[in-house]
mmCIF file of C-alpha atoms in Angstrom:
data_model
loop_
_atom_site.group_PDB
_atom_site.id
_atom_site.type_symbol
_atom_site.label_atom_id
_atom_site.label_comp_id
_atom_site.label_asym_id
_atom_site.label_seq_id
_atom_site.Cartn_x
_atom_site.Cartn_y
_atom_site.Cartn_z
ATOM 1 C CA MET A 1 133.258 -98.010 23.451
ATOM 2 C CA ILE A 2 134.172 -94.962 21.178
ATOM 3 C CA ARG A 3 133.304 -92.311 24.271
ATOM 4 C CA GLY A 4 134.105 -89.848 21.482
ATOM 5 C CA ARG A 5 130.542 -90.241 19.778
ATOM 6 C CA GLN A 6 128.595 -89.051 22.818
ATOM 7 C CA ALA A 7 130.536 -87.225 25.299
ATOM 8 C CA LEU A 8 129.675 -83.495 23.094
ATOM 9 C CA GLY A 9 126.304 -84.480 24.092
ATOM 10 C CA ASN A 10 126.345 -86.305 28.307
ATOM 11 C CA PHE A 11 130.307 -85.545 29.485
ATOM 12 C CA GLN A 12 130.182 -85.164 32.626
ATOM 13 C CA SER A 13 133.859 -83.081 34.562
ATOM 14 C CA ASP A 14 134.508 -85.930 36.535
ATOM 15 C CA ASP A 15 134.659 -88.574 33.537
ATOM 16 C CA VAL A 16 138.675 -87.919 33.492
ATOM 17 C CA GLY A 17 140.852 -88.672 35.931
ATOM 18 C CA ARG A 18 142.404 -86.214 37.376
ATOM 19 C CA GLY A 19 145.933 -87.930 36.532
ATOM 20 C CA ASP A 20 144.711 -87.566 32.478
ATOM 21 C CA GLU A 21 143.881 -83.732 33.347
ATOM 22 C CA VAL A 22 146.813 -82.494 34.571
ATOM 23 C CA LYS A 23 148.608 -84.118 31.754
ATOM 24 C CA ASP A 24 146.351 -81.554 29.468
ATOM 25 C CA LEU A 25 147.654 -79.020 31.522
ATOM 26 C CA ALA A 26 151.023 -79.712 31.884
ATOM 27 C CA LEU A 27 150.791 -80.029 27.858
ATOM 28 C CA GLY A 28 149.631 -76.421 28.177
ATOM 29 C CA ARG A 29 146.185 -76.672 27.053
ATOM 30 C CA ARG A 30 142.854 -75.805 28.960
ATOM 31 C CA PRO A 31 141.199 -79.370 29.369
ATOM 32 C CA SER A 32 137.224 -78.680 27.413
ATOM 33 C CA THR A 33 135.477 -82.399 25.875
ATOM 34 C CA ALA A 34 134.534 -80.206 22.141
ATOM 35 C CA ASP A 35 137.975 -78.936 21.762
ATOM 36 C CA THR A 36 139.953 -82.213 22.774
ATOM 37 C CA ILE A 37 137.597 -84.342 20.676
ATOM 38 C CA GLY A 38 137.925 -81.836 18.277
ATOM 39 C CA ASP A 39 141.861 -81.873 17.776
ATOM 40 C CA ILE A 40 141.920 -86.094 18.533
ATOM 41 C CA GLN A 41 139.743 -86.572 15.265
ATOM 42 C CA ARG A 42 141.905 -83.689 13.105
ATOM 43 C CA ALA A 43 144.721 -84.810 14.091
ATOM 44 C CA ALA A 44 144.058 -88.326 13.385
ATOM 45 C CA LYS A 45 142.807 -86.783 10.194
ATOM 46 C CA GLU A 46 146.451 -85.313 9.119
ATOM 47 C CA GLU A 47 147.738 -88.721 10.601
ATOM 48 C CA PHE A 48 145.972 -91.465 9.070
ATOM 49 C CA ALA A 49 146.183 -89.393 5.756
ATOM 50 C CA THR A 50 149.658 -88.547 5.704
ATOM 51 C CA HIS A 51 150.844 -92.088 7.048
ATOM 52 C CA GLY A 52 148.478 -94.553 6.643
ATOM 53 C CA PHE A 53 146.661 -97.056 9.315
ATOM 54 C CA ASP A 54 149.235 -99.529 9.385
ATOM 55 C CA CYS A 55 152.304 -96.605 9.967
ATOM 56 C CA ALA A 56 150.891 -93.729 11.686
ATOM 57 C CA THR A 57 150.805 -93.785 15.371
ATOM 58 C CA VAL A 58 148.643 -93.109 18.771
ATOM 59 C CA ASP A 59 151.932 -91.309 19.922
ATOM 60 C CA GLY A 60 151.965 -88.730 16.562
ATOM 61 C CA ILE A 61 148.453 -88.412 17.365
ATOM 62 C CA ALA A 62 148.438 -87.020 20.663
ATOM 63 C CA ARG A 63 151.178 -84.803 19.980
ATOM 64 C CA LYS A 64 149.557 -82.933 17.325
ATOM 65 C CA ALA A 65 146.328 -82.799 19.066
ATOM 66 C CA LYS A 66 148.422 -81.880 22.517
ATOM 67 C CA VAL A 67 147.011 -84.351 24.817
ATOM 68 C CA SER A 68 147.618 -87.060 26.458
ATOM 69 C CA LYS A 69 147.798 -91.052 25.177
ATOM 70 C CA GLN A 70 145.580 -91.773 28.209
ATOM 71 C CA LEU A 71 143.081 -89.765 27.569
ATOM 72 C CA LEU A 72 143.025 -90.075 23.562
ATOM 73 C CA TYR A 73 142.599 -93.971 24.729
ATOM 74 C CA TYR A 74 139.563 -92.536 27.115
ATOM 75 C CA TYR A 75 137.873 -90.891 24.094
ATOM 76 C CA PHE A 76 138.486 -93.247 20.912
ATOM 77 C CA GLY A 77 139.254 -97.150 22.899
ATOM 78 C CA SER A 78 142.180 -97.448 19.916
ATOM 79 C CA LYS A 79 143.819 -96.513 17.168
ATOM 80 C CA ALA A 80 141.935 -98.516 15.142
ATOM 81 C CA ASP A 81 138.771 -97.471 16.955
ATOM 82 C CA LEU A 82 139.472 -93.785 16.093
ATOM 83 C CA TYR A 83 139.933 -94.378 12.464
ATOM 84 C CA THR A 84 136.955 -96.717 12.021
ATOM 85 C CA LEU A 85 134.861 -93.294 13.762
ATOM 86 C CA ILE A 86 136.218 -90.947 11.344
ATOM 87 C CA LEU A 87 135.876 -93.108 7.846
ATOM 88 C CA GLU A 88 132.349 -93.803 9.659
ATOM 89 C CA GLU A 89 131.794 -89.568 9.931
ATOM 90 C CA ALA A 90 133.462 -88.888 6.416
ATOM 91 C CA ALA A 91 130.604 -91.422 5.145
ATOM 92 C CA VAL A 92 128.093 -89.769 7.024
ATOM 93 C CA GLY A 93 129.106 -86.509 6.226
ATOM 94 C CA THR A 94 129.285 -87.408 2.411
ATOM 95 C CA THR A 95 125.520 -89.033 2.887
ATOM 96 C CA VAL A 96 124.355 -85.875 4.153
ATOM 97 C CA PHE A 97 125.962 -84.361 1.009
ATOM 98 C CA ASN A 98 124.634 -86.718 -1.855
ATOM 99 C CA GLU A 99 120.494 -86.581 0.196
ATOM 100 C CA ASN A 100 120.696 -82.727 -1.387
ATOM 101 C CA TRP A 101 122.214 -83.137 -4.361
ATOM 102 C CA ASP A 102 118.742 -81.710 -6.750
ATOM 103 C CA LEU A 103 120.457 -82.407 -10.294
ATOM 104 C CA ASP A 104 116.790 -83.366 -11.913
ATOM 105 C CA ALA A 105 115.851 -79.952 -12.853
ATOM 106 C CA LEU A 106 119.088 -80.247 -15.690
ATOM 107 C CA ASP A 107 119.225 -81.205 -18.692
ATOM 108 C CA PRO A 108 121.633 -84.445 -18.457
ATOM 109 C CA GLU A 109 124.756 -83.389 -19.550
ATOM 110 C CA CYS A 110 124.631 -80.182 -16.955
ATOM 111 C CA ALA A 111 123.423 -82.740 -14.521
ATOM 112 C CA LEU A 112 126.487 -84.859 -15.497
ATOM 113 C CA LYS A 113 128.602 -81.551 -14.540
ATOM 114 C CA ALA A 114 126.983 -80.754 -11.895
ATOM 115 C CA TYR A 115 127.648 -84.409 -10.876
ATOM 116 C CA ILE A 116 131.353 -84.321 -11.542
ATOM 117 C CA ASP A 117 131.790 -81.027 -10.119
ATOM 118 C CA ARG A 118 130.486 -81.612 -6.925
ATOM 119 C CA ILE A 119 132.556 -85.365 -6.253
ATOM 120 C CA PHE A 120 135.789 -82.741 -7.173
ATOM 121 C CA THR A 121 134.251 -80.415 -4.202
ATOM 122 C CA ASP A 122 133.335 -82.551 -1.241
ATOM 123 C CA TYR A 123 136.617 -83.658 -1.824
ATOM 124 C CA ILE A 124 138.492 -80.615 -1.545
ATOM 125 C CA ARG A 125 136.601 -79.423 1.090
ATOM 126 C CA ARG A 126 138.029 -82.554 2.973
ATOM 127 C CA PRO A 127 141.699 -83.669 1.443
ATOM 128 C CA GLN A 128 142.366 -86.092 3.932
ATOM 129 C CA ILE A 129 139.410 -88.552 3.439
ATOM 130 C CA ILE A 130 139.936 -89.904 -0.337
ATOM 131 C CA LYS A 131 144.018 -90.681 1.296
ATOM 132 C CA MET A 132 142.253 -92.971 3.951
ATOM 133 C CA THR A 133 139.619 -93.830 1.545
ATOM 134 C CA MET A 134 142.101 -95.772 -0.179
ATOM 135 C CA ASP A 135 144.620 -96.675 2.452
ATOM 136 C CA GLU A 136 141.508 -99.089 3.636
ATOM 137 C CA ALA A 137 140.594 -100.122 0.160
ATOM 138 C CA GLN A 138 143.994 -101.848 0.374
ATOM 139 C CA HIS A 139 143.349 -103.150 3.602
ATOM 140 C CA GLY A 140 140.016 -104.941 3.000
ATOM 141 C CA PHE A 141 137.904 -101.975 4.440
ATOM 142 C CA ALA A 142 139.080 -104.377 7.526
ATOM 143 C CA HIS A 143 138.648 -101.560 9.683
ATOM 144 C CA VAL A 144 134.583 -99.839 8.561
ATOM 145 C CA GLY A 145 133.448 -103.754 7.112
ATOM 146 C CA LYS A 146 131.762 -104.535 4.328
ATOM 147 C CA ARG A 147 128.581 -103.503 5.535
ATOM 148 C CA SER A 148 129.649 -100.011 6.589
ATOM 149 C CA SER A 149 128.312 -96.756 5.333
ATOM 150 C CA LEU A 150 130.860 -96.551 3.175
ATOM 151 C CA ALA A 151 129.601 -98.444 0.778
ATOM 152 C CA ASN A 152 125.870 -97.799 0.804
ATOM 153 C CA VAL A 153 127.422 -94.221 0.418
ATOM 154 C CA LEU A 154 129.094 -95.027 -3.359
ATOM 155 C CA LYS A 155 126.375 -97.425 -3.891
ATOM 156 C CA ASN A 156 123.689 -94.544 -3.303
ATOM 157 C CA ALA A 157 126.502 -92.170 -5.587
ATOM 158 C CA ILE A 158 125.736 -94.757 -8.428
ATOM 159 C CA GLU A 159 122.118 -94.639 -7.756
ATOM 160 C CA GLY A 160 121.987 -91.129 -8.335
ATOM 161 C CA LEU A 161 124.107 -91.544 -11.450
ATOM 162 C CA GLU A 162 122.458 -94.185 -12.968
ATOM 163 C CA LYS A 163 118.874 -91.500 -13.000
ATOM 164 C CA ILE A 164 121.245 -89.034 -15.141
ATOM 165 C CA VAL A 165 122.142 -91.333 -17.594
ATOM 166 C CA SER A 166 119.117 -92.971 -17.951
ATOM 167 C CA ARG A 167 117.446 -89.357 -18.940
ATOM 168 C CA GLY A 168 119.929 -88.651 -20.933
ATOM 169 C CA ARG A 169 119.527 -92.336 -22.565
ATOM 170 C CA ASP A 170 116.041 -92.460 -22.956
ATOM 171 C CA ALA A 171 116.611 -87.986 -24.557
ATOM 172 C CA GLY A 172 118.965 -89.528 -27.311
ATOM 173 C CA ILE A 173 122.160 -87.836 -25.708
ATOM 174 C CA PHE A 174 123.719 -90.532 -24.411
ATOM 175 C CA ARG A 175 124.459 -94.138 -25.852
ATOM 176 C CA ASP A 176 122.503 -96.891 -25.127
ATOM 177 C CA ASP A 177 125.253 -99.342 -23.548
ATOM 178 C CA VAL A 178 126.198 -96.675 -21.076
ATOM 179 C CA ASP A 179 126.611 -98.510 -17.666
ATOM 180 C CA ALA A 180 126.149 -96.594 -14.327
ATOM 181 C CA ASP A 181 128.129 -98.313 -12.512
ATOM 182 C CA ALA A 182 130.946 -98.845 -14.440
ATOM 183 C CA LEU A 183 130.974 -95.178 -15.667
ATOM 184 C CA PHE A 184 131.101 -94.435 -12.176
ATOM 185 C CA TRP A 185 134.094 -95.942 -11.202
ATOM 186 C CA THR A 186 135.860 -94.459 -14.113
ATOM 187 C CA ILE A 187 134.924 -91.166 -12.422
ATOM 188 C CA PHE A 188 136.078 -91.589 -9.302
ATOM 189 C CA SER A 189 139.072 -93.153 -10.389
ATOM 190 C CA MET A 190 140.050 -89.343 -12.664
ATOM 191 C CA VAL A 191 138.831 -87.840 -9.434
ATOM 192 C CA THR A 192 141.053 -89.645 -7.144
ATOM 193 C CA THR A 193 143.924 -89.497 -9.168
ATOM 194 C CA TRP A 194 144.193 -85.550 -8.867
ATOM 195 C CA PHE A 195 143.930 -85.725 -4.749
ATOM 196 C CA ALA A 196 146.350 -88.851 -4.857
ATOM 197 C CA HIS A 197 148.726 -88.137 -7.061
ATOM 198 C CA SER A 198 148.647 -84.019 -7.720
ATOM 199 C CA PRO A 199 152.766 -84.213 -6.139
ATOM 200 C CA MET A 200 153.681 -86.656 -8.878
ATOM 201 C CA ILE A 201 151.506 -84.222 -11.648
ATOM 202 C CA SER A 202 152.266 -81.250 -10.158
ATOM 203 C CA PHE A 203 156.032 -82.662 -10.242
ATOM 204 C CA VAL A 204 156.421 -83.839 -14.098
ATOM 205 C CA SER A 205 153.965 -81.655 -15.855
ATOM 206 C CA GLY A 206 154.776 -78.738 -13.450
ATOM 207 C CA ALA A 207 152.657 -75.834 -14.468
ATOM 208 C CA LYS A 208 150.133 -77.631 -17.118
ATOM 209 C CA LEU A 209 148.290 -78.966 -14.139
ATOM 210 C CA GLY A 210 150.469 -77.871 -11.019
ATOM 211 C CA GLY A 211 148.830 -75.823 -7.998
ATOM 212 C CA ASP A 212 144.914 -74.485 -8.023
ATOM 213 C CA GLN A 213 144.969 -73.530 -11.613
ATOM 214 C CA GLY A 214 146.080 -77.441 -12.580
ATOM 215 C CA LEU A 215 142.917 -78.415 -10.029
ATOM 216 C CA LYS A 216 140.805 -76.637 -12.227
ATOM 217 C CA ALA A 217 142.122 -77.791 -15.651
ATOM 218 C CA TRP A 218 141.663 -81.083 -14.332
ATOM 219 C CA ARG A 219 138.303 -80.739 -13.330
ATOM 220 C CA ASP A 220 137.074 -79.196 -16.517
ATOM 221 C CA TYR A 221 138.991 -81.939 -18.451
ATOM 222 C CA SER A 222 137.599 -85.028 -16.427
ATOM 223 C CA ALA A 223 134.106 -83.465 -16.962
ATOM 224 C CA GLY A 224 134.689 -82.689 -20.485
ATOM 225 C CA PHE A 225 136.673 -86.148 -20.973
ATOM 226 C CA VAL A 226 133.508 -88.188 -19.518
ATOM 227 C CA LEU A 227 131.027 -86.367 -21.755
ATOM 228 C CA HIS A 228 132.978 -86.791 -24.776
ATOM 229 C CA SER A 229 132.813 -90.894 -24.327
ATOM 230 C CA ILE A 230 129.321 -91.316 -23.731
ATOM 231 C CA ARG A 231 127.432 -88.978 -25.877
ATOM 232 C CA VAL A 232 126.049 -90.332 -28.802
ATOM 233 C CA ALA A 233 128.158 -90.231 -31.913
ATOM 234 C CA GLY A 234 126.952 -87.334 -35.116
#
């Protein structure tokens, strides 16, 4: 059981053993359920994004969150449970983001630009998530499972892209052979390249693609490249 899912709503102060409270006070903390859970999750995101699941440690997460390991285990059960929870909550957050997309009023090219822009914006807002998602993919989605919210989110995103592509084909703007699945993974690869490899990009390309200006340039280039590749020639 992952208590961190429900503790914010139904926590009773006596649920945590006195020993854990004493340990947290010794670390300079004033026990607070909401703060503690939030601190643990933020620390875990940083630890997992930096070191991946295999090399991240409960000791490192607890140290960053300034809590005892016992309290971390109380709320989240294990390192794997915490990792799974963060990925699932990230997927839920992205689901809300997807459901609020209202691109039908835009012409197909503007809609596609907005689609790409919002993916970039989501990862800018939560940069750790892309690194954790790629790390989980390397583990064959062993922690979240292939029926997870993450898979459903990506499928929904592809369905949304298909609507844009279909409108573009019908309007004679996009080529008839454009495949929404292949296009989505092309877009996904271009977006994730920046967040996964920006240190190398900055190191090799320097001022040309480094820093915030580089991010904007890559964002604009990605949208332009995708649109150019699917437009009807002429």
